[in-house]
Amino acid sequence: MTGRVLLLLGTKKGAFLLESDAGRRDWRLRGPFCETWPMNHVLADPASGAIYAGGGNEWFGPAVWKSADLGATWSHSSAGLAYAEGQDPVRSVWSLAVADDALYAGVEPAGLFRSVDGGASWSHVAGLSEHPSRAEWHPGGGGLILHHVVTQPGDPQRLWVAISAAGVFHSADGGASWEPRNRGTRNDYLPEGQRYPEVGQCVHSLVMAAGRPDRLYQQNHCGMYRSDDGGREWRSIEAGLPSTFGFPAAAHPRDPETLFLLPLNGDQKGRYVPDGKAAVWRSRDGGASWQDLRAGLPQKDAFFGVLRQALATDPLAPAGVYFGTSGGELYASADEGDSWRCITAHLPAILSVETLALDG
């Protein structure tokens, strides 16, 4: 039985943790951790309870931090987080994922690394960087970054990654070989007749539906999409949304038909919530229809953005939903988005939000 819930935040000035009981009413904030390095992604291994934080920049270099005691103490390592001599250096870790006994790190410039010793050392998953399309990958607005790693529960050989601006790639053999999976997602910046390339799309978020590993949802720079075959084909599910543009998506922990989004007003209109009125959008039917959830969220003069990994759910019933803003506010719902409240403010810009449920 769940006794505690932790929220794990990556920010521009370190990692932060918030803790509450299963009622999720009162929250205690701890941090900043990781010596206030920029932390792009913080998550936990639910099996061991270890917390990992990935980040860095050109000044600090890349590293993955680890806490085995829920944030009381931390260590970090960058051993092996480097490309071969003569290649562009790794600037930062952008994403993390746990798959059985392996830990993955997506980095900038876009590439994938694996650790089999809990983050103490890393090896380059060279098959992705050696894909024949590599010369066609170009930086998005945030750089050429691998910002999502999705693993299939029960089958660690199956991996999906999301790269801006290259698209989604899939491996069925643990990263030895890869294939693009972008058919049906468009690039509005290409000439008419060329807007559905094999690679070159600017995917923003990639999540897997609960209990259905071939059901994927993708928020793209140019639309919102769903795939029911592991990304081989995508179809648009943006009808009914206020914008085709946004960054984060979050799947329900149990219901594969339920998805949460936070659309922004467009890539060239400020990239804040539409009309300065905050809303999380929820679908209960796999994206066929959408409902805007606003109760408790600011409905005037809200000009914040929410980044690609800053929306998350917890596994409780009803599920909790959380998002962090570019202005350092963290909003929480304990009823699957029906009502909201701000549970902390004045943090550095929040880059990622993840959850960890603990027994007792």
Coordinates of C-alpha atoms in Angstrom, one line a residue, residues 211-331:
G211 CA -0.4 -2.0 -20.6
R212 CA -0.2 -1.5 -24.4
P213 CA 3.4 -1.2 -25.5
D214 CA 2.5 -0.7 -29.1
R215 CA 0.3 2.2 -28.3
L216 CA 2.4 5.4 -28.4
Y217 CA 1.5 9.0 -28.1
Q218 CA 3.6 11.8 -29.6
Q219 CA 3.5 15.6 -29.2
N220 CA 5.3 17.0 -32.2
H221 CA 6.3 20.5 -33.1
C222 CA 3.7 20.1 -35.9
G223 CA 0.8 18.3 -34.4
M224 CA -0.4 15.6 -31.9
Y225 CA -0.3 11.9 -32.9
R226 CA -1.1 8.4 -31.9
S227 CA 0.4 5.0 -33.1
D228 CA -1.1 1.6 -32.4
D229 CA 1.8 -0.4 -34.0
G230 CA 4.8 0.8 -32.1
G231 CA 5.4 3.9 -34.3
R232 CA 5.3 2.3 -37.7
E233 CA 2.3 4.5 -38.6
W234 CA 1.1 7.6 -36.9
R235 CA -2.3 9.4 -37.2
S236 CA -3.3 12.9 -36.1
I237 CA -5.3 13.3 -32.9
E238 CA -5.1 17.1 -32.7
A239 CA -8.7 17.8 -33.6
G240 CA -10.4 19.6 -30.7
L241 CA -7.1 20.9 -29.2
P242 CA -6.5 24.7 -29.1
S243 CA -3.1 24.4 -30.8
T244 CA -1.1 21.9 -32.8
F245 CA 2.0 23.0 -30.8
G246 CA 3.1 22.0 -27.3
F247 CA 5.8 20.1 -25.5
P248 CA 4.7 17.6 -22.8
A249 CA 2.4 14.6 -22.8
A250 CA 1.7 12.2 -19.9
A251 CA 0.0 8.8 -20.0
H252 CA -2.4 7.6 -17.4
P253 CA -0.7 4.9 -15.2
R254 CA -3.4 2.2 -15.9
D255 CA -5.8 3.3 -18.6
P256 CA -4.3 3.2 -22.1
E257 CA -7.1 5.5 -23.5
T258 CA -6.4 8.4 -21.1
L259 CA -3.8 11.0 -21.9
F260 CA -2.9 14.4 -20.6
L261 CA -1.5 17.3 -22.6
L262 CA -0.6 21.0 -22.0
P263 CA -0.8 22.8 -25.4
L264 CA 0.9 26.1 -25.9
N265 CA -0.2 28.9 -28.2
G266 CA 2.3 28.2 -31.1
D267 CA 6.0 28.2 -31.9
Q268 CA 6.1 31.8 -33.1
K269 CA 3.5 33.4 -30.7
G270 CA 5.3 33.3 -27.4
R271 CA 5.1 29.6 -26.5
Y272 CA 2.9 30.2 -23.5
V273 CA -0.6 28.8 -22.5
P274 CA -3.2 30.0 -25.0
D275 CA -4.7 33.4 -24.2
G276 CA -2.8 33.4 -21.0
K277 CA -5.3 31.0 -19.5
A278 CA -3.9 27.7 -18.1
A279 CA -5.5 24.4 -18.9
V280 CA -4.5 20.7 -19.0
W281 CA -6.3 18.8 -21.7
R282 CA -7.4 15.3 -21.1
S283 CA -8.6 12.6 -23.5
R284 CA -10.4 9.5 -22.2
D285 CA -10.8 7.9 -25.7
G286 CA -7.3 7.7 -27.1
G287 CA -7.3 11.2 -28.5
A288 CA -10.7 11.0 -30.3
S289 CA -12.0 13.9 -28.1
W290 CA -10.5 16.3 -25.6
Q291 CA -11.6 18.1 -22.4
D292 CA -9.9 21.2 -21.0
L293 CA -9.3 21.1 -17.2
R294 CA -9.1 24.5 -15.6
A295 CA -10.4 24.4 -12.1
G296 CA -7.8 25.9 -9.8
L297 CA -5.5 27.0 -12.6
P298 CA -4.9 30.7 -13.4
Q299 CA -7.3 32.1 -16.0
K300 CA -5.8 35.5 -16.4
D301 CA -2.3 36.8 -17.3
A302 CA -0.6 33.4 -17.2
F303 CA 2.2 33.6 -19.7
F304 CA 4.2 30.6 -18.7
G305 CA 5.4 27.7 -20.7
V306 CA 5.7 24.0 -19.8
L307 CA 8.6 22.0 -21.2
R308 CA 8.7 18.6 -22.8
Q309 CA 9.4 16.5 -19.6
A310 CA 7.6 18.7 -17.1
L311 CA 4.2 16.9 -17.0
A312 CA 3.8 13.6 -15.1
T313 CA 1.3 11.2 -13.4
D314 CA 1.6 9.1 -10.3
P315 CA 0.3 5.5 -9.9
L316 CA -2.2 6.1 -7.2
A317 CA -6.0 5.8 -7.6
P318 CA -7.2 8.3 -8.6
A319 CA -4.0 9.2 -10.4
G320 CA -2.2 12.4 -9.5
V321 CA -1.2 14.7 -12.3
Y322 CA 1.6 17.3 -12.0
F323 CA 3.2 20.0 -14.1
G324 CA 6.0 22.5 -13.6
T325 CA 6.3 25.9 -15.3
S326 CA 9.0 28.0 -16.8
G327 CA 8.3 30.4 -13.9
G328 CA 9.1 27.9 -11.2
E329 CA 5.5 27.0 -10.1
L330 CA 4.4 23.4 -9.6
Y331 CA 0.7 22.5 -10.0

